[in-house]
Short mmCIF file of C-alpha atoms and ligand atoms in Angstrom, two decimals:
data_model
loop_
_atom_site.label_atom_id
_atom_site.label_comp_id
_atom_site.label_asym_id
_atom_site.label_seq_id
_atom_site.Cartn_x
_atom_site.Cartn_y
_atom_site.Cartn_z
CA MET A 18 76.89 99.64 171.89
CA ASP A 19 76.52 98.01 168.55
CA ARG A 20 79.66 98.23 166.47
CA GLY A 21 78.30 97.54 163.01
CA GLY A 22 79.21 94.41 161.18
CA GLY A 23 76.90 95.12 158.27
CA ALA A 24 78.92 93.81 155.33
CA TRP A 25 78.57 90.15 154.36
CA TRP A 26 82.20 89.43 155.16
CA GLN A 27 81.69 90.90 158.62
CA HIS A 28 78.72 88.78 159.57
CA GLY A 29 79.72 85.79 157.46
CA ILE A 30 81.56 82.65 158.52
CA PHE A 31 84.44 81.63 156.26
CA TYR A 32 85.51 78.06 155.52
CA GLN A 33 88.84 77.17 153.96
CA ILE A 34 88.88 74.29 151.51
CA TYR A 35 92.18 72.68 150.59
CA PRO A 36 90.93 71.43 147.21
CA ARG A 37 93.36 68.53 146.88
CA SER A 38 91.86 66.99 150.01
CA PHE A 39 88.18 67.89 150.09
CA GLN A 40 86.41 65.65 147.59
CA ASP A 41 87.69 63.69 144.61
CA SER A 42 85.10 63.18 141.86
CA ASN A 43 87.19 61.37 139.22
CA ALA A 44 89.01 58.70 141.21
CA ASP A 45 92.55 60.02 140.79
CA GLY A 46 93.09 60.33 144.53
CA VAL A 47 93.18 64.14 144.44
CA GLY A 48 90.22 66.39 145.22
CA ASP A 49 88.75 68.59 142.50
CA ILE A 50 86.22 71.28 141.68
CA ALA A 51 83.43 68.88 140.75
CA GLY A 52 83.97 67.29 144.16
CA ILE A 53 83.51 70.64 145.87
CA ILE A 54 80.25 71.15 143.96
CA GLU A 55 79.01 67.75 145.24
CA ARG A 56 79.70 68.84 148.80
CA LEU A 57 78.07 72.26 148.71
CA PRO A 58 74.93 70.94 150.46
CA TYR A 59 77.15 69.85 153.36
CA LEU A 60 78.59 73.35 153.63
CA GLN A 61 75.13 74.87 153.44
CA ALA A 62 73.91 72.60 156.22
CA LEU A 63 76.97 73.48 158.29
CA GLY A 64 75.89 77.08 157.95
CA VAL A 65 79.04 78.73 156.61
CA ASP A 66 78.73 81.73 154.30
CA ALA A 67 81.91 81.82 152.25
CA ILE A 68 84.40 79.28 150.97
CA TRP A 69 88.04 80.11 150.33
CA LEU A 70 89.79 77.74 147.96
CA SER A 71 93.54 77.23 148.18
CA PRO A 72 95.03 77.57 144.65
CA ILE A 73 93.35 75.73 141.78
CA PHE A 74 95.38 77.30 138.96
CA PRO A 75 97.76 75.56 136.54
CA SER A 76 100.88 74.66 138.47
CA PRO A 77 103.79 72.24 138.36
CA MET A 78 102.75 71.59 142.00
CA ALA A 79 106.23 72.02 143.45
CA ASP A 80 104.40 73.70 146.37
CA PHE A 81 100.99 72.18 145.61
CA GLY A 82 99.56 75.09 143.70
CA TYR A 83 101.38 77.95 145.43
CA ASP A 84 103.66 77.90 142.37
CA ILE A 85 101.38 79.19 139.63
CA SER A 86 102.21 78.96 135.94
CA ASP A 87 98.98 80.56 134.66
CA TYR A 88 97.01 82.92 136.88
CA THR A 89 93.78 82.78 134.90
CA GLY A 90 93.48 79.08 134.12
CA ILE A 91 92.39 76.01 136.08
CA ASP A 92 94.79 73.11 136.59
CA PRO A 93 93.44 69.98 134.84
CA LEU A 94 93.95 68.10 138.08
CA PHE A 95 91.13 70.21 139.54
CA GLY A 96 88.97 70.42 136.41
CA THR A 97 88.26 72.97 133.72
CA SER A 98 87.27 76.61 133.51
CA GLU A 99 83.72 75.36 132.87
CA ASP A 100 83.86 73.39 136.11
CA PHE A 101 84.92 76.55 137.87
CA ASP A 102 82.05 78.53 136.34
CA ALA A 103 79.69 75.76 137.43
CA LEU A 104 81.08 76.00 140.97
CA MET A 105 80.54 79.75 141.00
CA SER A 106 76.92 79.39 139.90
CA ALA A 107 76.19 76.51 142.26
CA ALA A 108 77.87 78.21 145.23
CA HIS A 109 76.10 81.49 144.64
CA ALA A 110 72.79 79.70 144.17
CA ALA A 111 73.42 78.04 147.53
CA GLY A 112 74.09 81.44 149.12
CA LEU A 113 77.82 80.83 149.43
CA LYS A 114 80.46 83.39 148.51
CA VAL A 115 83.64 82.21 146.81
CA ILE A 116 87.10 83.50 147.72
CA LEU A 117 90.14 82.60 145.64
CA ASP A 118 93.76 82.42 146.67
CA LEU A 119 95.83 85.12 144.99
CA VAL A 120 99.55 84.36 144.97
CA PRO A 121 101.19 87.58 143.80
CA ASN A 122 104.51 87.35 145.61
CA HIS A 123 105.93 84.70 143.31
CA THR A 124 105.10 82.69 140.23
CA SER A 125 106.23 79.24 139.22
CA ASP A 126 109.60 79.12 137.46
CA ARG A 127 107.55 77.68 134.57
CA HIS A 128 105.37 80.75 134.27
CA PRO A 129 105.87 82.34 130.81
CA TRP A 130 106.84 85.60 132.55
CA PHE A 131 109.77 83.93 134.28
CA ILE A 132 110.77 81.91 131.24
CA GLU A 133 111.01 85.21 129.35
CA ALA A 134 112.72 86.98 132.22
CA ARG A 135 115.48 84.43 132.53
CA SER A 136 116.02 84.18 128.77
CA SER A 137 118.42 87.15 128.74
CA ARG A 138 119.53 90.09 130.84
CA ASP A 139 117.90 92.55 128.49
CA ASN A 140 114.58 90.79 128.09
CA PRO A 141 111.73 93.27 128.76
CA LYS A 142 110.40 90.98 131.52
CA ARG A 143 113.81 90.70 133.23
CA ASP A 144 112.86 93.37 135.75
CA TRP A 145 109.59 91.61 136.61
CA TYR A 146 111.67 89.45 138.95
CA LEU A 147 114.50 90.19 141.40
CA TRP A 148 117.92 89.67 139.85
CA ARG A 149 121.24 90.55 141.44
CA ASP A 150 124.86 90.00 140.49
CA PRO A 151 126.88 87.51 142.51
CA LYS A 152 129.27 88.87 145.11
CA PRO A 153 132.87 89.13 143.81
CA ASP A 154 133.56 85.64 145.17
CA GLY A 155 130.61 84.28 143.22
CA SER A 156 128.39 83.78 146.26
CA ALA A 157 124.79 84.92 146.73
CA PRO A 158 124.09 88.68 146.80
CA ASN A 159 123.11 88.72 150.49
CA ASN A 160 122.32 86.47 153.46
CA TRP A 161 118.57 86.13 152.96
CA LEU A 162 117.23 82.64 153.55
CA SER A 163 114.45 80.69 151.88
CA GLU A 164 111.58 79.78 154.21
CA PHE A 165 111.85 76.27 152.86
CA GLY A 166 115.58 75.89 153.62
CA GLY A 167 118.84 77.12 152.12
CA SER A 168 119.68 80.42 150.50
CA ALA A 169 116.87 82.50 149.04
CA TRP A 170 119.02 83.07 145.93
CA THR A 171 119.52 80.71 143.02
CA LEU A 172 122.13 81.33 140.35
CA ASP A 173 120.88 81.31 136.79
CA ASP A 174 123.95 79.91 135.04
CA ALA A 175 122.98 81.09 131.58
CA THR A 176 122.73 84.78 132.49
CA GLY A 177 125.15 84.78 135.42
CA GLN A 178 122.82 86.43 137.93
CA TYR A 179 120.98 85.21 141.00
CA TYR A 180 117.20 85.46 141.37
CA TYR A 181 115.44 85.80 144.70
CA HIS A 182 112.86 83.32 146.00
CA ALA A 183 111.42 83.62 149.49
CA PHE A 184 110.24 80.01 149.16
CA LEU A 185 111.37 77.28 146.71
CA ALA A 186 113.77 77.95 143.84
CA GLN A 187 110.75 76.98 141.69
CA GLN A 188 108.91 80.02 143.13
CA PRO A 189 110.79 83.14 141.95
CA ASP A 190 109.60 86.36 143.60
CA LEU A 191 108.02 89.02 141.43
CA ASN A 192 109.34 92.57 141.56
CA TRP A 193 106.47 94.62 142.97
CA ARG A 194 108.44 97.84 142.51
CA ASN A 195 107.84 97.39 138.79
CA PRO A 196 104.52 99.07 137.78
CA GLN A 197 103.98 96.54 135.00
CA VAL A 198 103.93 93.73 137.56
CA ARG A 199 101.36 95.59 139.61
CA GLU A 200 99.18 96.14 136.58
CA ALA A 201 99.51 92.53 135.44
CA ILE A 202 98.36 91.19 138.81
CA HIS A 203 95.60 93.79 139.01
CA GLU A 204 94.37 92.45 135.68
CA VAL A 205 94.44 88.91 137.10
CA MET A 206 92.27 90.13 139.96
CA ARG A 207 89.84 91.81 137.57
CA PHE A 208 89.64 88.63 135.50
CA TRP A 209 88.30 86.67 138.47
CA LEU A 210 86.26 89.50 139.93
CA ARG A 211 84.46 89.83 136.61
CA LYS A 212 83.59 86.15 136.89
CA GLY A 213 81.87 87.00 140.14
CA VAL A 214 84.51 85.86 142.60
CA ASP A 215 83.78 87.54 145.94
CA GLY A 216 87.31 88.30 147.00
CA PHE A 217 90.84 87.06 147.52
CA ARG A 218 92.98 85.68 150.25
CA VAL A 219 96.37 87.11 149.32
CA ASP A 220 99.30 84.79 149.92
CA VAL A 221 102.19 86.21 152.02
CA ILE A 222 101.04 89.77 151.41
CA TRP A 223 103.62 91.12 153.89
CA HIS A 224 106.42 89.76 151.69
CA LEU A 225 105.55 91.70 148.55
CA ILE A 226 108.14 94.46 148.77
CA LYS A 227 111.77 93.92 149.67
CA ASP A 228 114.43 96.42 150.72
CA ALA A 229 115.46 98.43 147.65
CA GLU A 230 119.14 97.93 148.53
CA PHE A 231 118.89 94.26 149.48
CA ARG A 232 120.75 94.80 152.74
CA ASP A 233 121.79 91.77 154.78
CA ASN A 234 119.27 90.70 157.39
CA PRO A 235 120.44 90.74 161.02
CA PRO A 236 120.94 87.49 162.93
CA ASN A 237 118.11 86.33 165.17
CA PRO A 238 119.43 86.43 168.74
CA PHE A 239 116.53 84.22 169.88
CA TYR A 240 117.12 81.41 167.40
CA ARG A 241 116.80 78.00 169.04
CA GLU A 242 118.28 74.72 167.77
CA GLY A 243 115.55 72.55 166.37
CA ARG A 244 113.70 75.46 164.80
CA PRO A 245 113.66 75.82 160.99
CA PRO A 246 116.97 77.19 159.66
CA HIS A 247 115.47 80.30 158.04
CA GLU A 248 114.72 81.56 161.54
CA LYS A 249 118.47 82.06 162.09
CA ILE A 250 118.11 85.51 160.59
CA LEU A 251 115.39 88.08 161.09
CA THR A 252 113.46 89.31 158.07
CA GLN A 253 114.06 92.99 158.74
CA TYR A 254 114.82 93.83 155.11
CA SER A 255 113.01 91.06 153.26
CA THR A 256 109.44 91.45 154.58
CA ASP A 257 107.04 94.06 155.97
CA GLN A 258 108.70 97.04 154.28
CA PRO A 259 106.96 100.43 154.54
CA GLU A 260 106.26 100.55 150.80
CA VAL A 261 104.14 97.38 150.99
CA HIS A 262 101.16 99.37 152.21
CA GLU A 263 100.88 101.26 148.96
CA VAL A 264 100.84 97.92 147.15
CA VAL A 265 98.05 96.62 149.39
CA ALA A 266 96.11 99.85 148.86
CA GLY A 267 96.49 99.33 145.11
CA MET A 268 94.93 95.87 145.39
CA ARG A 269 92.15 97.28 147.50
CA ARG A 270 91.40 99.86 144.83
CA VAL A 271 90.91 97.01 142.37
CA ILE A 272 88.62 95.23 144.85
CA ASP A 273 86.60 98.43 145.18
CA GLU A 274 86.09 98.69 141.43
CA PHE A 275 83.55 95.92 142.05
CA ASP A 276 80.59 95.78 144.46
CA ASP A 277 80.92 94.14 147.80
CA ARG A 278 84.16 92.19 147.49
CA VAL A 279 86.74 91.45 150.16
CA LEU A 280 90.53 91.51 150.42
CA ILE A 281 92.02 89.16 153.00
CA GLY A 282 95.74 89.16 153.69
CA GLU A 283 97.91 86.31 154.92
CA ILE A 284 100.19 87.95 157.47
CA TYR A 285 102.23 86.44 160.27
CA LEU A 286 103.26 89.50 162.29
CA PRO A 287 102.86 90.80 165.83
CA PHE A 288 99.64 92.77 166.32
CA GLU A 289 101.20 96.23 166.22
CA ARG A 290 102.59 95.51 162.75
CA LEU A 291 99.69 93.36 161.58
CA VAL A 292 97.09 96.07 162.04
CA ALA A 293 98.98 98.42 159.70
CA TYR A 294 97.64 96.19 156.90
CA TYR A 295 94.17 97.63 157.42
CA GLY A 296 95.81 100.59 155.71
CA ASN A 297 95.58 104.33 156.11
CA ASP A 298 91.92 105.21 156.64
CA LEU A 299 91.19 101.48 156.38
CA ARG A 300 91.99 101.54 152.68
CA GLY A 301 94.08 98.37 152.88
CA ALA A 302 92.98 94.78 153.46
CA GLN A 303 89.54 94.50 155.07
CA MET A 304 90.73 91.39 156.88
CA PRO A 305 94.44 90.99 157.59
CA PHE A 306 94.33 87.46 158.97
CA ASN A 307 94.80 87.27 162.73
CA PHE A 308 96.74 84.06 163.36
CA ALA A 309 97.45 84.59 167.04
CA LEU A 310 95.37 81.57 168.09
CA LEU A 311 97.49 79.29 165.88
CA SER A 312 100.53 79.58 168.07
CA THR A 313 99.33 80.62 171.50
CA LEU A 314 99.94 78.63 174.62
CA TRP A 315 96.52 77.14 175.32
CA SER A 316 95.85 78.67 178.72
CA ALA A 317 93.08 80.98 179.83
CA ARG A 318 95.43 83.81 180.71
CA SER A 319 97.40 83.61 177.44
CA VAL A 320 94.27 83.55 175.33
CA GLU A 321 92.73 86.35 177.38
CA LYS A 322 95.84 88.46 176.83
CA ILE A 323 95.83 87.82 173.10
CA ILE A 324 92.23 88.96 172.82
CA ALA A 325 92.89 92.07 174.89
CA ASP A 326 96.05 92.96 172.95
CA TYR A 327 94.34 92.45 169.60
CA GLU A 328 91.25 94.44 170.54
CA ALA A 329 93.51 97.23 171.81
CA ALA A 330 95.68 97.24 168.69
CA LEU A 331 92.80 97.42 166.18
CA PRO A 332 92.50 100.79 164.49
CA LYS A 333 89.19 102.58 164.93
CA GLY A 334 86.56 100.95 162.73
CA ALA A 335 88.77 97.99 161.76
CA TRP A 336 86.89 94.69 161.75
CA PRO A 337 88.53 91.82 163.68
CA ASN A 338 88.91 88.23 162.53
CA TRP A 339 90.04 84.95 164.09
CA VAL A 340 91.53 81.70 162.77
CA LEU A 341 92.08 78.34 164.49
CA GLY A 342 93.68 76.37 161.68
CA ASN A 343 94.95 76.42 158.13
CA HIS A 344 96.87 74.29 155.65
CA ASP A 345 100.26 75.38 157.02
CA ARG A 346 99.82 74.76 160.74
CA PRO A 347 99.17 71.70 162.91
CA ARG A 348 95.48 70.86 163.42
CA VAL A 349 93.83 72.56 166.38
CA ALA A 350 92.53 69.21 167.71
CA SER A 351 96.14 68.07 168.06
CA ARG A 352 97.46 71.36 169.40
CA VAL A 353 94.92 71.65 172.21
CA GLY A 354 93.56 68.09 172.43
CA ALA A 355 90.21 66.67 171.35
CA ALA A 356 88.34 67.81 174.47
CA GLN A 357 89.61 71.39 174.27
CA ALA A 358 88.92 71.53 170.51
CA ARG A 359 85.26 72.02 171.47
CA VAL A 360 86.17 74.90 173.77
CA ALA A 361 88.30 76.37 170.99
CA ALA A 362 85.31 76.16 168.64
CA MET A 363 83.16 78.07 171.11
CA LEU A 364 85.90 80.67 171.46
CA LEU A 365 86.29 81.07 167.68
CA LEU A 366 82.58 81.53 167.12
CA THR A 367 81.92 83.89 170.01
CA LEU A 368 84.83 86.30 169.72
CA ARG A 369 84.18 89.62 168.04
CA GLY A 370 84.92 89.40 164.35
CA THR A 371 84.84 87.06 161.38
CA PRO A 372 85.85 83.44 162.01
CA THR A 373 87.58 81.32 159.38
CA LEU A 374 87.19 77.55 159.81
CA TYR A 375 89.65 75.10 158.30
CA TYR A 376 88.04 72.11 156.57
CA GLY A 377 87.79 69.10 158.86
CA ASP A 378 88.21 71.04 162.09
CA GLU A 379 84.43 70.88 162.43
CA ILE A 380 84.69 67.08 162.70
CA GLY A 381 87.70 67.25 165.01
CA MET A 382 90.23 65.99 162.46
CA HIS A 383 93.64 65.66 164.05
CA GLN A 384 97.16 65.96 162.72
CA VAL A 385 98.03 62.75 160.88
CA ALA A 386 101.50 61.24 161.34
CA ILE A 387 103.14 60.90 157.93
CA ALA A 388 105.67 58.12 157.35
CA PRO A 389 108.92 59.35 155.76
CA ASP A 390 108.19 57.60 152.47
CA GLN A 391 104.79 59.30 152.25
CA VAL A 392 105.99 62.87 152.72
CA ARG A 393 104.77 65.20 149.97
CA ASP A 394 105.43 68.64 151.46
CA PRO A 395 108.56 70.28 150.00
CA PHE A 396 109.21 72.06 153.31
CA GLU A 397 109.50 68.70 155.12
CA LYS A 398 111.57 67.25 152.28
CA ASN A 399 114.05 70.14 152.47
CA VAL A 400 114.12 70.42 156.25
CA PRO A 401 113.36 66.89 157.44
CA GLY A 402 112.79 65.58 160.91
CA ILE A 403 112.09 68.71 162.99
CA GLY A 404 108.33 68.70 162.59
CA VAL A 405 107.80 71.39 159.95
CA GLY A 406 105.82 69.07 157.66
CA ARG A 407 102.41 70.33 156.58
CA ASP A 408 101.05 67.09 155.10
CA GLY A 409 99.58 66.06 158.44
CA CYS A 410 97.04 68.89 158.39
CA ARG A 411 96.20 68.38 154.70
CA THR A 412 94.89 64.81 154.78
CA PRO A 413 91.64 63.88 153.03
CA MET A 414 88.33 64.97 154.49
CA GLN A 415 86.68 62.15 156.39
CA TRP A 416 83.18 61.83 154.97
CA ASP A 417 82.24 58.24 155.81
CA ALA A 418 83.55 54.80 156.76
CA THR A 419 84.07 53.45 153.23
CA PRO A 420 87.65 52.40 152.32
CA TYR A 421 88.77 55.87 151.26
CA ALA A 422 86.53 57.75 153.66
CA GLY A 423 84.12 58.83 150.93
CA PHE A 424 86.83 61.19 149.74
CA SER A 425 87.78 59.16 146.69
CA ALA A 426 87.26 55.84 144.97
CA ALA A 427 91.05 55.52 144.67
CA LYS A 428 93.97 55.68 147.07
CA PRO A 429 94.24 59.30 148.21
CA TRP A 430 97.35 61.40 147.58
CA LEU A 431 97.97 61.60 151.32
CA PRO A 432 97.12 58.93 153.91
CA LEU A 433 93.82 59.05 155.76
CA ALA A 434 93.72 59.46 159.52
CA ASP A 435 93.62 56.03 161.16
CA ASP A 436 90.40 56.87 163.05
CA PHE A 437 88.38 57.89 159.98
CA ARG A 438 86.02 54.89 160.29
CA HIS A 439 84.61 56.44 163.47
CA GLU A 440 85.46 60.07 163.06
CA ASN A 441 83.63 60.99 159.89
CA VAL A 442 80.78 63.23 158.80
CA VAL A 443 78.17 60.45 158.56
CA ASN A 444 78.86 59.14 162.06
CA LEU A 445 79.16 62.54 163.67
CA ASP A 446 75.99 63.70 162.01
CA ALA A 447 74.16 60.78 163.63
CA ASP A 448 75.43 61.80 167.09
CA ALA A 449 73.54 64.83 168.38
CA GLN A 450 76.35 65.68 170.82
CA SER A 451 79.23 65.46 168.35
CA ILE A 452 81.67 68.25 167.65
CA LEU A 453 80.03 68.60 164.23
CA HIS A 454 76.70 69.40 165.87
CA LEU A 455 78.46 71.74 168.26
CA TYR A 456 79.89 73.66 165.28
CA LYS A 457 76.43 73.79 163.67
CA ALA A 458 74.83 75.01 166.89
CA LEU A 459 77.51 77.66 167.40
CA ILE A 460 77.10 78.89 163.85
CA GLN A 461 73.32 79.09 164.25
CA LEU A 462 73.61 80.94 167.56
CA LYS A 463 76.06 83.42 166.07
CA LYS A 464 73.55 84.11 163.33
CA GLN A 465 70.62 84.43 165.74
CA LEU A 466 72.12 86.64 168.42
CA PRO A 467 72.96 90.18 167.37
CA GLN A 468 75.27 90.50 170.36
CA LEU A 469 77.46 87.65 169.06
CA GLN A 470 77.43 89.30 165.69
CA SER A 471 78.25 92.85 166.48
CA GLY A 472 78.30 93.32 170.24
CA ASP A 473 81.31 94.71 172.04
CA TYR A 474 83.86 92.37 173.54
CA VAL A 475 83.78 92.92 177.30
CA PRO A 476 86.34 90.96 179.31
CA VAL A 477 85.32 89.77 182.76
CA ALA A 478 88.07 89.21 185.36
CA ALA A 479 88.72 85.52 185.96
CA GLU A 480 91.41 83.27 187.36
CA GLY A 481 93.00 79.90 186.74
CA ASP A 482 91.63 77.99 183.79
CA LEU A 483 88.57 80.18 183.47
CA LEU A 484 88.13 82.50 180.50
CA LEU A 485 85.14 84.79 180.84
CA TYR A 486 83.78 87.51 178.60
CA ARG A 487 80.60 89.14 177.49
CA ARG A 488 79.42 90.18 174.10
CA ALA A 489 77.18 93.14 174.65
CA SER A 490 75.05 95.12 172.25
CA ASP A 491 72.03 97.39 172.66
CA GLY A 492 69.76 94.37 172.31
CA GLY A 493 71.31 92.40 175.17
CA ALA A 494 74.36 90.48 176.26
CA ALA A 495 75.67 86.96 176.05
CA THR A 496 78.26 85.71 178.52
CA ILE A 497 80.81 83.14 177.46
CA VAL A 498 82.34 81.00 180.18
CA LEU A 499 85.13 78.69 179.07
CA ASN A 500 87.01 76.14 181.12
CA LEU A 501 90.39 75.74 179.44
CA GLY A 502 91.45 73.16 181.96
CA ALA A 503 90.89 69.47 182.62
CA GLU A 504 89.40 69.98 186.11
CA PRO A 505 85.82 70.99 186.97
CA LEU A 506 85.23 74.59 188.03
CA SER A 507 82.58 76.29 190.10
CA ILE A 508 81.74 80.00 189.79
CA GLU A 509 79.62 82.22 191.97
CA SER A 510 77.02 83.61 189.61
CA ASP A 511 76.52 87.03 191.22
CA ALA A 512 80.20 87.80 191.39
CA ALA A 513 80.62 86.95 187.69
CA GLY A 514 77.35 88.64 186.72
CA LEU A 515 75.87 85.42 185.34
CA ALA A 516 72.11 85.44 184.80
CA GLY A 517 69.63 83.84 182.48
CA GLU A 518 70.09 80.38 181.09
CA ILE A 519 72.57 78.22 179.27
CA LEU A 520 72.01 78.74 175.57
CA LEU A 521 74.66 76.21 174.61
CA SER A 522 77.22 73.98 176.31
CA THR A 523 80.16 72.57 174.38
CA LEU A 524 78.99 69.17 175.66
CA MET A 525 75.57 69.77 174.11
CA ASP A 526 73.54 68.45 177.05
CA ARG A 527 72.36 71.32 179.23
CA ASN A 528 70.70 73.83 176.95
CA GLY A 529 68.00 75.79 178.75
CA GLU A 530 69.41 75.19 182.25
CA ARG A 531 68.63 78.18 184.50
CA ILE A 532 71.60 79.82 186.15
CA GLY A 533 71.37 79.44 189.95
CA ASP A 534 73.69 80.74 192.67
CA ARG A 535 76.61 78.90 191.21
CA LEU A 536 77.60 77.73 187.77
CA ASP A 537 79.42 74.42 187.72
CA LEU A 538 81.49 73.68 184.67
CA ARG A 539 82.82 70.24 183.92
CA ALA A 540 86.37 69.63 182.74
CA ASP A 541 86.92 71.07 179.24
CA GLU A 542 83.45 72.61 179.15
CA GLY A 543 82.36 75.97 177.86
CA VAL A 544 78.93 77.55 177.97
CA ILE A 545 77.15 80.52 176.45
CA ILE A 546 74.73 82.18 178.83
CA GLY A 547 72.02 84.63 177.89
CA ALA A 548 68.40 85.56 178.15
CA PRO A 549 66.06 82.74 177.18
CA ALA A 550 64.99 82.82 173.57
CA GLY A 551 62.45 85.53 172.84
CA GLN A 552 63.22 87.49 176.02
CA ALA A 553 65.26 90.67 176.06
CA GLU A 554 67.51 91.22 179.06
C1 NOJ B 25 101.83 80.63 152.25
C2 NOJ B 25 100.98 79.46 151.92
O1 NOJ B 25 99.92 79.39 152.81
C3 NOJ B 25 101.86 78.24 151.94
O2 NOJ B 25 101.13 77.06 151.86
C4 NOJ B 25 102.85 78.36 150.83
O3 NOJ B 25 103.76 77.29 150.86
C5 NOJ B 25 103.64 79.67 150.93
N1 NOJ B 25 102.79 80.80 151.22
C6 NOJ B 25 104.34 79.97 149.65
O4 NOJ B 25 103.39 80.36 148.69
#
């Protein structure tokens, strides 16, 4: 059976750029829009179809752009509105879609809306944010905690009320129960959609509506010492409220005012709650991000279970998606190890659904250790020493072996990985068996084989470190055999239904090998098996 996949965002491959760290064009040590334009040929050659840019809007940068002070401008650090228009034209001319980050849950405390709102209790914009009176003893209105440490409430001395911020005090939450807020953000969306932007990744979309009564959150009985302090309470009343789905549907209606755009939601929730964000009749987000692979135990059985649970939870007609890394989570190459990062790449690009790559994962970039005096991330600054820091996955892209890795002519804002002189795009491009070439080959194969595009996911029973599945469509099947372990494996071909030839090995050295009675996999090896090119099965 062929299960569709006709829209560009269903057959496309997404690539997240963290603009501060991709390419600096003006030697200030921070990446920018002109730098991204320079690197479009690289992205084209890689074969991706859409780029998502983390925020590029004016911001005091308390949370590196996730604190926006003007939703429709461009921060001078990244360039100008003209630079952005040039990026749009160049990307579209190169066949690349452009996705922007929409951050509607909170603004910067320097946003004119908040400046007005805090100016007096009766300011017309007061209700655009979440204000509550102190408790009789002067303390915060409830026990909600900021994800970046401490209370989620900050007292505004001048007006005597607290405002709510799920993240930093410099990121006050907007009040999405107020229709004017909804309309204002819808207008922001239209502003960019009119410019031809192809969609949005919506920041913390599951946070948008809070309990109308601001009830205390219950304690988390599973809290463990050493975990971030905000995990001490559950977020029962502060996130994932039933009314959020109407808000998401409202955003989707704006998306649908334009042709062929996509709404992606950032959501960290268990599958049964995550899939509700597809909306009633799929009128919500087309792609609620599936982050399960970011935190799974890297074992064949755990990954197999995640895939099965996700496939089972998806509403009828909902399109799946998969993610291996982003700017908030440790690099996949460090989570699973360099050898398994290749297996993870094969998994990402052969599962059913849209993959999103995180910049640098295609060259195996690892998590960089950040010395205490080089920490930039506010989360790490507020909650030091327990490993929450996100700087290590945001280090500059490693383009070449020049002093600043071809990223910049000046010292970069974050340190470079110490192995960048070997592990960089130029070197890996010259090595036909590199992880970069593996990514390119996987992307090409996904584009060539309809079964990888839109075929069903068919699990095949396997044991130990072996993960086995087929992607089957009317036109044929491909079988994916992954060794998630560090020991070689041998499989009886008949029993596993293996036939045809190896279309691609993660080690890039046995393409075209016919499948005999047994398939031997080396440690940390994965293969895709199918009918030889040009032959139906
Ligand atoms: C999620 C973003 O991905 C993260 O980087 C940011 O700090 C928070 N939302 C707050 O906007």
